[in-house]
Short mmCIF file of C-alpha atoms in Angstrom, two decimals:
data_model
loop_
_atom_site.label_atom_id
_atom_site.label_comp_id
_atom_site.label_asym_id
_atom_site.label_seq_id
_atom_site.Cartn_x
_atom_site.Cartn_y
_atom_site.Cartn_z
CA MET A 1 9.62 27.38 -10.07
CA ASN A 2 6.70 29.81 -10.27
CA SER A 3 6.07 29.39 -13.98
CA GLU A 4 2.85 27.94 -15.32
CA ASP A 5 4.72 24.86 -16.54
CA ALA A 6 6.28 24.25 -13.11
CA LEU A 7 2.88 24.48 -11.41
CA ARG A 8 1.52 22.00 -13.94
CA ILE A 9 4.45 19.61 -13.43
CA ARG A 10 4.06 19.87 -9.64
CA LYS A 11 0.65 18.22 -9.90
CA LEU A 12 1.90 15.20 -11.87
CA VAL A 13 1.89 11.76 -10.23
CA PRO A 14 4.08 10.92 -8.34
CA LEU A 15 5.93 14.27 -8.57
CA ALA A 16 3.34 15.81 -6.25
CA THR A 17 4.79 13.72 -3.40
CA LEU A 18 8.38 14.89 -3.83
CA PRO A 19 9.74 17.18 -1.10
CA GLY A 20 10.51 20.75 -2.12
CA PRO A 21 14.32 20.45 -2.50
CA LEU A 22 14.09 17.37 -4.74
CA PHE A 23 11.40 18.99 -6.88
CA ASN A 24 13.53 22.13 -7.22
CA ASP A 25 16.46 20.04 -8.48
CA LEU A 26 14.16 18.30 -10.95
CA CYS A 27 12.86 21.62 -12.33
CA ASN A 28 16.42 22.86 -12.86
CA GLU A 29 17.12 19.88 -15.14
CA VAL A 30 13.83 19.30 -16.95
CA THR A 31 13.16 20.63 -20.46
CA VAL A 32 9.69 21.08 -21.94
CA GLU A 33 9.76 19.57 -25.42
CA GLU A 34 7.43 20.24 -28.35
CA VAL A 35 6.33 18.10 -31.29
CA ARG A 36 3.75 18.59 -34.05
CA ASP A 37 1.84 15.61 -35.50
CA GLY A 38 4.73 13.27 -34.69
CA PRO A 39 5.53 10.44 -32.29
CA LEU A 40 6.56 10.94 -28.66
CA PHE A 41 7.59 7.29 -28.54
CA LYS A 42 6.97 4.16 -30.59
CA ARG A 43 5.89 0.63 -29.84
CA GLY A 44 8.84 -1.51 -28.80
CA ASP A 45 10.92 1.39 -27.39
CA THR A 46 12.88 0.43 -24.25
CA ASP A 47 14.36 3.76 -23.13
CA ASN A 48 13.72 4.15 -19.41
CA HIS A 49 11.85 7.48 -19.45
CA LEU A 50 8.44 8.64 -18.28
CA PHE A 51 6.54 10.91 -20.69
CA TYR A 52 4.10 13.46 -19.23
CA LEU A 53 1.72 15.57 -21.31
CA ILE A 54 1.80 19.33 -20.56
CA ASP A 55 -0.33 20.77 -23.39
CA GLY A 56 -2.29 19.31 -26.30
CA GLU A 57 -3.64 15.86 -27.17
CA VAL A 58 -1.86 12.53 -27.70
CA ALA A 59 -3.31 9.49 -29.46
CA LEU A 60 -2.33 6.11 -28.04
CA GLN A 61 -2.48 3.60 -30.88
CA ALA A 62 -1.35 0.13 -31.94
CA ASP A 63 -1.01 -0.96 -35.57
CA GLY A 64 -2.74 2.26 -36.65
CA LEU A 65 -5.74 1.57 -34.39
CA VAL A 66 -6.41 4.40 -31.91
CA ILE A 67 -6.96 2.93 -28.44
CA ASP A 68 -7.33 6.17 -26.48
CA VAL A 69 -6.80 9.92 -26.76
CA ILE A 70 -5.23 11.72 -23.79
CA SER A 71 -5.87 15.44 -23.38
CA SER A 72 -3.89 17.78 -21.11
CA ALA A 73 -7.24 19.07 -19.83
CA HIS A 74 -8.18 15.64 -18.42
CA GLU A 75 -7.23 14.15 -15.03
CA SER A 76 -5.60 11.17 -16.75
CA SER A 77 -2.84 13.46 -18.08
CA LYS A 78 -1.39 13.65 -14.56
CA PHE A 79 -0.05 10.13 -15.10
CA ALA A 80 2.85 9.03 -17.28
CA LEU A 81 1.81 7.98 -20.80
CA ALA A 82 1.85 4.18 -21.30
CA HIS A 83 4.86 3.70 -19.03
CA GLN A 84 5.27 -0.09 -19.41
CA LEU A 85 8.54 -1.26 -21.02
CA PRO A 86 9.02 -2.21 -23.74
CA ARG A 87 6.34 0.18 -25.07
CA LYS A 88 3.25 -1.71 -26.14
CA ILE A 89 1.72 1.16 -28.15
CA ASP A 90 2.64 4.30 -30.09
CA ALA A 91 2.07 7.79 -28.67
CA VAL A 92 1.42 10.28 -31.49
CA ALA A 93 0.81 14.02 -31.12
CA LYS A 94 -2.45 15.41 -32.51
CA GLY A 95 -1.35 18.85 -33.65
CA VAL A 96 1.12 20.71 -31.42
CA VAL A 97 1.96 18.91 -28.17
CA ARG A 98 4.21 20.02 -25.31
CA PHE A 99 5.58 17.36 -22.96
CA VAL A 100 8.41 16.44 -20.58
CA ARG A 101 10.41 13.24 -20.35
CA LEU A 102 11.89 12.23 -17.00
CA ASP A 103 14.26 9.48 -15.91
CA ALA A 104 12.03 6.73 -14.49
CA ASP A 105 14.56 5.52 -11.90
CA ARG A 106 14.94 9.01 -10.45
CA VAL A 107 11.18 9.60 -10.27
CA ASN A 108 10.28 6.18 -8.87
CA ASN A 109 13.21 5.91 -6.44
CA PRO A 110 13.92 9.33 -4.93
CA PRO A 111 16.62 9.56 -2.20
CA GLN A 112 15.49 8.19 1.16
CA LEU A 113 14.52 10.89 3.64
CA GLU A 114 14.46 10.78 7.42
CA TYR A 115 11.01 10.01 8.77
CA LYS A 116 10.55 13.32 10.59
CA GLU A 117 7.43 15.36 10.08
CA GLU A 118 8.94 18.69 11.02
CA LYS A 119 11.96 18.39 8.73
CA ASN A 120 11.98 16.12 5.73
CA MET A 121 8.50 14.66 5.39
CA MET A 122 7.49 14.03 1.79
CA VAL A 123 4.60 16.47 1.53
CA VAL A 124 2.92 18.53 -1.12
CA GLU A 125 3.69 22.16 -0.37
CA GLU A 126 0.75 23.75 -2.17
CA ASP A 127 -2.51 24.26 -0.30
CA ILE A 128 -5.60 22.54 -1.62
CA ASP A 129 -7.33 24.80 -4.12
CA GLU A 130 -10.79 25.21 -2.62
CA GLU A 131 -12.28 26.78 -5.76
CA SER A 132 -11.09 24.16 -8.22
CA GLY A 133 -11.69 21.34 -5.74
CA ASP A 134 -8.33 19.68 -6.35
CA TRP A 135 -9.02 16.66 -4.15
CA MET A 136 -6.12 14.76 -5.69
CA THR A 137 -3.61 17.13 -4.10
CA GLY A 138 -5.24 16.51 -0.72
CA LEU A 139 -5.11 12.76 -1.22
CA LEU A 140 -1.45 12.88 -2.21
CA LYS A 141 -0.64 14.72 1.02
CA LEU A 142 -1.59 11.66 3.09
CA PRO A 143 1.48 9.79 4.44
CA ILE A 144 0.04 6.36 3.67
CA ILE A 145 -0.53 7.38 0.03
CA GLN A 146 2.94 8.91 -0.29
CA ARG A 147 4.49 5.53 0.60
CA LEU A 148 2.92 3.75 -2.39
CA PRO A 149 4.92 2.75 -5.48
CA PRO A 150 4.04 5.00 -8.45
CA ALA A 151 2.38 2.14 -10.34
CA ASN A 152 0.11 1.39 -7.35
CA LEU A 153 -0.68 5.06 -6.87
CA GLN A 154 -1.80 5.39 -10.48
CA LYS A 155 -4.06 2.33 -10.20
CA VAL A 156 -5.57 3.63 -6.94
CA LEU A 157 -6.44 7.00 -8.44
CA ILE A 158 -7.99 5.35 -11.49
CA ALA A 159 -9.99 2.84 -9.40
CA LEU A 160 -11.45 5.34 -6.90
CA GLU A 161 -15.26 5.50 -7.11
CA GLU A 162 -17.14 8.67 -6.15
CA VAL A 163 -20.28 8.31 -4.00
CA ALA A 164 -22.46 10.83 -2.17
CA ALA A 165 -24.15 10.51 1.23
CA GLY A 166 -26.78 12.79 2.79
CA GLN A 167 -26.72 14.23 6.28
CA GLY A 168 -27.49 11.52 8.84
CA GLU A 169 -26.78 8.65 6.44
CA VAL A 170 -24.80 5.73 7.89
CA ILE A 171 -21.71 5.07 5.76
CA ILE A 172 -20.21 2.32 7.94
CA GLU A 173 -22.27 0.31 10.44
CA GLN A 174 -20.74 -1.32 13.51
CA GLY A 175 -20.83 -5.12 13.20
CA ALA A 176 -21.11 -5.13 9.40
CA VAL A 177 -18.66 -6.82 7.05
CA GLY A 178 -15.93 -4.50 5.75
CA ASP A 179 -16.29 -3.81 2.04
CA TYR A 180 -14.77 -0.40 1.21
CA PHE A 181 -11.92 1.96 2.12
CA TYR A 182 -12.96 5.65 2.06
CA PHE A 183 -11.47 9.09 1.40
CA LEU A 184 -13.62 12.01 2.60
CA LYS A 185 -13.67 14.41 -0.35
CA SER A 186 -15.98 16.97 1.29
CA GLY A 187 -18.12 17.35 4.42
CA GLN A 188 -17.87 15.91 7.96
CA CYS A 189 -18.53 12.47 9.48
CA ALA A 190 -18.89 11.24 13.07
CA VAL A 191 -17.15 8.07 14.30
CA THR A 192 -19.21 6.35 17.02
CA ARG A 193 -19.21 3.04 18.89
CA LYS A 194 -21.68 1.10 21.04
CA PRO A 195 -19.90 -0.75 23.88
CA THR A 196 -22.94 -3.08 24.18
CA PRO A 197 -25.87 -3.70 21.80
CA ASN A 198 -28.33 -1.83 24.05
CA SER A 199 -26.10 1.09 25.02
CA LYS A 200 -26.02 4.55 23.45
CA ASP A 201 -23.52 5.57 20.79
CA ILE A 202 -20.29 7.07 22.09
CA ARG A 203 -18.69 9.59 19.74
CA LEU A 204 -14.99 8.83 19.29
CA ALA A 205 -13.99 11.38 16.64
CA VAL A 206 -15.13 13.74 13.89
CA LEU A 207 -13.66 13.16 10.43
CA GLU A 208 -12.93 16.22 8.32
CA LYS A 209 -12.40 16.74 4.59
CA GLY A 210 -9.26 14.97 3.36
CA GLU A 211 -9.25 12.14 5.93
CA ILE A 212 -9.36 8.40 5.19
CA PHE A 213 -11.23 5.70 7.11
CA GLY A 214 -12.66 2.19 6.96
CA GLU A 215 -9.42 0.25 6.67
CA ASP A 216 -9.45 -1.68 9.99
CA ALA A 217 -12.03 -4.31 8.99
CA LEU A 218 -10.40 -4.73 5.56
CA ILE A 219 -7.03 -5.42 7.17
CA THR A 220 -8.16 -7.73 9.99
CA ASP A 221 -11.08 -9.46 8.18
CA ALA A 222 -13.13 -8.78 11.34
CA PRO A 223 -16.56 -7.05 11.47
CA ARG A 224 -16.68 -3.26 11.62
CA THR A 225 -15.90 -2.07 15.16
CA VAL A 226 -17.31 1.46 14.78
CA SER A 227 -20.02 3.30 12.88
CA VAL A 228 -19.39 6.30 10.63
CA THR A 229 -22.31 8.68 9.98
CA ALA A 230 -22.46 11.78 7.78
CA LEU A 231 -22.80 14.94 9.90
CA THR A 232 -23.34 16.99 6.71
CA ASP A 233 -23.93 16.15 3.09
CA VAL A 234 -20.68 14.45 2.10
CA MET A 235 -18.86 13.34 -1.02
CA LEU A 236 -16.71 10.22 -0.73
CA LEU A 237 -14.16 8.38 -2.81
CA ARG A 238 -14.02 4.66 -2.13
CA LEU A 239 -11.90 1.64 -3.03
CA ASN A 240 -13.16 -1.93 -2.74
CA LYS A 241 -11.51 -4.41 -0.38
CA LYS A 242 -9.59 -6.39 -2.99
CA GLN A 243 -8.10 -3.26 -4.52
CA PHE A 244 -7.25 -1.82 -1.10
CA VAL A 245 -5.46 -4.99 0.03
CA SER A 246 -3.38 -5.41 -3.14
CA LEU A 247 -2.66 -1.75 -3.94
CA ILE A 248 -2.38 -0.08 -0.50
CA LYS A 249 -2.13 -2.57 2.36
CA ALA A 250 0.43 -4.98 0.87
CA PRO A 251 3.08 -2.38 -0.09
CA SER A 252 2.54 -0.27 3.05
CA LEU A 253 3.05 -2.80 5.85
CA THR A 254 6.48 -4.06 6.94
CA PHE A 255 6.96 -7.20 9.05
CA VAL A 256 9.81 -8.19 11.36
CA SER A 257 10.55 -11.56 12.94
CA TYR A 258 11.03 -12.33 16.62
CA GLU A 259 14.75 -12.82 15.92
CA GLU A 260 15.02 -9.29 14.46
CA LEU A 261 13.24 -7.63 17.39
CA PRO A 262 16.22 -7.32 19.84
CA ALA A 263 18.28 -5.39 17.28
CA LEU A 264 15.42 -2.93 16.72
CA GLN A 265 14.97 -2.47 20.47
CA GLN A 266 18.69 -1.84 20.84
CA ASP A 267 18.39 0.92 18.23
CA GLY A 268 15.66 2.58 20.30
CA ALA A 269 12.49 1.13 18.77
CA ALA A 270 9.42 1.14 20.99
CA VAL A 271 7.47 -2.11 21.39
CA LEU A 272 3.74 -1.38 21.39
CA ASP A 273 1.50 -4.21 22.63
CA ILE A 274 -2.11 -3.51 21.58
CA ARG A 275 -3.72 -6.50 23.34
CA SER A 276 -6.06 -6.15 26.31
CA PRO A 277 -4.51 -5.40 29.73
CA ASP A 278 -5.39 -8.93 30.94
CA GLU A 279 -3.54 -10.58 28.05
CA PHE A 280 -0.63 -8.21 28.52
CA GLU A 281 -0.29 -9.09 32.21
CA LYS A 282 -0.17 -12.82 31.50
CA HIS A 283 2.79 -12.59 29.14
CA HIS A 284 4.55 -9.75 27.38
CA ILE A 285 7.92 -8.73 25.99
CA ASP A 286 10.26 -6.91 28.36
CA GLY A 287 10.04 -3.17 27.85
CA ALA A 288 6.76 -3.32 25.91
CA ILE A 289 4.14 -0.57 26.29
CA ASN A 290 0.52 -1.67 26.60
CA VAL A 291 -1.95 0.48 24.67
CA PRO A 292 -5.10 -1.53 23.78
CA PHE A 293 -6.13 -1.11 20.15
CA PHE A 294 -9.29 0.86 20.95
CA SER A 295 -7.21 3.33 22.99
CA LEU A 296 -4.59 3.83 20.29
CA ARG A 297 -6.47 6.69 18.61
CA MET A 298 -6.37 8.69 21.86
CA GLN A 299 -2.86 7.77 23.05
CA PHE A 300 -0.67 7.46 19.96
CA LYS A 301 0.69 11.01 20.36
CA ASN A 302 2.54 9.87 23.48
CA LEU A 303 4.86 7.82 21.25
CA ASN A 304 8.14 9.26 19.97
CA ARG A 305 7.78 9.91 16.24
CA ASP A 306 11.57 9.98 15.79
CA LYS A 307 11.87 6.30 16.71
CA PRO A 308 10.35 3.26 14.98
CA VAL A 309 7.47 1.40 16.63
CA VAL A 310 7.05 -2.39 16.56
CA VAL A 311 3.36 -3.28 17.01
CA ILE A 312 2.43 -6.57 18.67
CA CYS A 313 -0.91 -8.33 19.18
CA ARG A 314 -2.03 -11.92 19.77
CA ASP A 315 -1.66 -13.30 16.23
CA GLY A 316 -0.48 -10.38 14.07
CA ARG A 317 -3.86 -9.46 12.57
CA SER A 318 -4.75 -6.52 14.83
CA SER A 319 -1.13 -5.37 14.64
CA GLU A 320 -1.58 -4.77 10.93
CA ALA A 321 -4.46 -2.37 11.61
CA GLY A 322 -2.51 -0.71 14.44
CA ALA A 323 0.59 -0.23 12.28
CA PHE A 324 -1.52 1.14 9.42
CA PHE A 325 -3.03 3.71 11.80
CA LEU A 326 0.45 4.79 12.94
CA LEU A 327 1.63 5.05 9.32
CA LYS A 328 -1.34 7.32 8.60
CA ASN A 329 -0.04 9.58 11.37
CA ARG A 330 3.55 9.72 10.10
CA TYR A 331 5.10 7.10 12.41
CA LYS A 332 7.57 4.49 11.16
CA ALA A 333 5.79 1.30 12.17
CA PHE A 334 6.67 -2.39 11.93
CA ILE A 335 4.60 -5.50 12.70
CA LEU A 336 5.84 -8.48 14.69
CA LYS A 337 5.09 -11.33 12.33
CA GLY A 338 2.70 -13.83 13.92
CA GLY A 339 2.35 -11.79 17.14
CA MET A 340 2.71 -13.31 20.59
CA GLU A 341 1.65 -16.70 19.20
CA ALA A 342 4.79 -16.73 17.05
CA ILE A 343 6.89 -15.88 20.11
CA ALA A 344 5.27 -18.69 22.10
CA GLU A 345 5.91 -21.10 19.21
CA ALA A 346 9.55 -20.01 18.99
CA GLU A 347 10.00 -20.41 22.74
CA GLN A 348 8.33 -23.81 22.66
CA THR A 349 10.55 -24.93 19.78
CA GLU A 350 13.63 -23.83 21.72
CA GLU A 351 12.37 -25.66 24.79
CA VAL A 352 11.83 -28.87 22.80
CA ARG A 353 15.32 -28.59 21.32
CA GLU A 354 16.82 -28.19 24.77
CA GLN A 355 14.85 -31.19 26.01
CA ILE A 356 16.14 -33.29 23.11
CA GLU A 357 19.71 -32.28 23.90
CA THR A 358 19.24 -32.99 27.60
CA THR A 359 17.69 -36.38 26.91
CA ALA A 360 20.47 -37.28 24.50
CA GLU A 361 23.08 -36.44 27.16
CA THR A 362 21.41 -38.71 29.78
CA LEU A 363 21.14 -41.79 27.53
CA PRO A 364 23.54 -44.65 28.39
CA PRO A 365 26.46 -45.10 25.99
CA LEU A 366 25.86 -47.50 23.13
CA GLU A 367 27.90 -50.54 22.39
CA GLN A 368 30.20 -50.33 19.40
CA GLU A 369 28.07 -52.63 17.22
CA ASP A 370 24.89 -50.71 18.16
CA THR A 371 26.57 -47.42 17.25
CA PHE A 372 27.56 -48.80 13.86
CA GLU A 373 23.97 -49.95 13.21
CA LEU A 374 22.48 -46.57 14.21
CA LYS A 375 24.85 -44.75 11.88
CA GLU A 376 23.51 -46.83 9.02
CA GLN A 377 19.81 -46.54 9.91
CA ALA A 378 19.16 -43.28 11.79
CA VAL A 379 20.27 -39.72 12.49
CA SER A 380 20.86 -37.89 15.75
CA PRO A 381 17.98 -35.90 17.37
CA GLU A 382 19.85 -32.67 16.61
CA GLU A 383 20.18 -33.57 12.92
CA LEU A 384 16.51 -34.59 12.78
CA PHE A 385 15.48 -31.29 14.37
CA GLN A 386 17.59 -29.30 11.88
CA LYS A 387 16.20 -31.31 8.97
CA LEU A 388 12.60 -30.63 10.03
CA LYS A 389 13.38 -26.97 10.58
CA THR A 390 14.93 -26.70 7.09
CA GLU A 391 11.94 -28.42 5.48
CA ASN A 392 9.57 -26.09 7.34
CA GLU A 393 11.44 -23.01 6.08
CA ALA A 394 11.38 -24.38 2.54
CA LEU A 395 7.61 -24.85 2.75
CA ARG A 396 7.18 -21.30 4.06
CA ARG A 397 9.24 -19.91 1.17
CA ALA A 398 7.18 -21.93 -1.30
CA VAL A 399 3.95 -20.52 0.15
CA ARG A 400 5.29 -16.96 -0.06
CA GLN A 401 6.35 -17.49 -3.68
CA LEU A 402 2.92 -18.90 -4.56
CA ASN A 403 1.21 -15.93 -2.90
CA GLU A 404 3.44 -13.50 -4.80
CA LYS A 405 2.71 -15.32 -8.06
CA CYS A 406 -1.02 -15.19 -7.31
CA ASN A 407 -0.82 -11.43 -6.73
CA ARG A 408 1.08 -10.95 -9.99
CA LEU A 409 -1.53 -12.98 -11.87
CA ASP A 410 -4.29 -10.85 -10.32
CA MET A 411 -2.57 -7.67 -11.48
CA GLU A 412 -2.04 -9.08 -14.99
CA LYS A 413 -5.71 -10.08 -15.09
CA LYS A 414 -6.70 -6.53 -14.14
CA GLN A 415 -4.48 -5.09 -16.89
CA ILE A 416 -6.05 -7.43 -19.46
CA GLU A 417 -9.53 -6.47 -18.27
CA ASP A 418 -8.66 -2.76 -18.59
CA ARG A 419 -7.35 -3.30 -22.12
CA PHE A 420 -10.50 -5.26 -22.98
CA VAL A 421 -12.63 -2.32 -21.80
CA MET A 422 -10.63 0.11 -23.96
CA LEU A 423 -10.86 -2.16 -27.00
CA SER A 424 -14.60 -2.58 -26.41
CA LYS A 425 -15.05 1.19 -26.39
CA HIS A 426 -13.06 1.52 -29.60
CA PHE A 427 -15.08 -1.29 -31.18
CA GLU A 428 -18.30 0.56 -30.31
CA GLN A 429 -16.88 3.71 -31.88
CA LEU A 430 -16.04 1.81 -35.04
CA LYS A 431 -19.56 0.36 -35.15
CA GLN A 432 -21.04 3.85 -34.86
CA MET A 433 -18.77 5.14 -37.62
CA LEU A 434 -19.71 2.19 -39.84
CA HIS A 435 -23.38 2.83 -39.16
CA LYS A 436 -23.01 6.49 -40.16
CA LEU A 437 -21.18 5.51 -43.34
CA LYS A 438 -23.95 3.07 -44.25
CA ASN A 439 -26.59 5.75 -43.70
CA LYS A 440 -24.70 8.18 -45.93
CA ALA A 441 -24.38 5.51 -48.60
#
């Protein structure tokens, strides 16, 4: 556990997010392998293993054409080598290479742990190395990052863009359109808000190194509600809105329907209504707690972390931001799909159904010949209602499937673009080599 190899393996992605006991078990089983000028795996292989580079250099190549060279000294070596199955390229050692191979199912699907911070939280046990500036370890400690699938986590770390800001520089401006999600790599920032355009800024919080911010506007598609200003010279890592939504937001948030809510309440889940007090007074779910969204940052610690929280707003949009905030703070949060509007729609649908049934009961009995004619030409109100309900559900499923297909196509497009960039770099290298050969000739 204290060997140099174990410390190296501990920093691999997503092994850095494994809790101590699971990592210990993994170290007891893993073997560091060695190969000289030979293949680690070949194109077309389908064995379900992840290969991680410990020492040396590996060339990733296809049909003899080198696409990239991965060195153990580079940040990219923290990720599994070309993990897609079947393998699309060869991985060949350049000289002596030491590596480990791990079962992909075990790494990607570790045993489920109770969501309790003081006992079994999935955390990285090592402290952040101040001298080496290992910001990745700090990022991997964040609960919202630990929840991501390994493939998403790898894409996030690759896509992060580093930017600097000087003391006093405004990073996020209240009222502006949300464009980026931020991780504070170093320095301090102040979070402020103006209640009215002509009022003074009110400081809400101070952000320290290792914190994330800027997600609310990206989740709700609403203008920025606060300003964030650098208190010192700061270094930031940022992710654009599209990448944040597809890689972090989508896999992090969990929705429940109105029909599923009673069972969660019976199991002890708290219902958190983040609308304004006026809206809450007009209509709310029995047993719900009212904490307006802007007060959530100050009052969330009053919630029981051992129990799940179902977040409710008017239409479900603000609930997404509220649930994301709770997830950042190690709560198990759900979102009521559609918010109070969905509840009102469900209640209205039930009311209409009851009215149809009542009306049908009060209609005078039909003559025998009229009954025969209706059987041939029409259906009962109840059957019509069920038919419309079934068609509506089918349309909803079709929309969900189309959205999922659109997301898959976006991811495939990104993979193709990444491969195009790599091939372009290799093409430039070949051009330079050809130019040198011509000059020598």
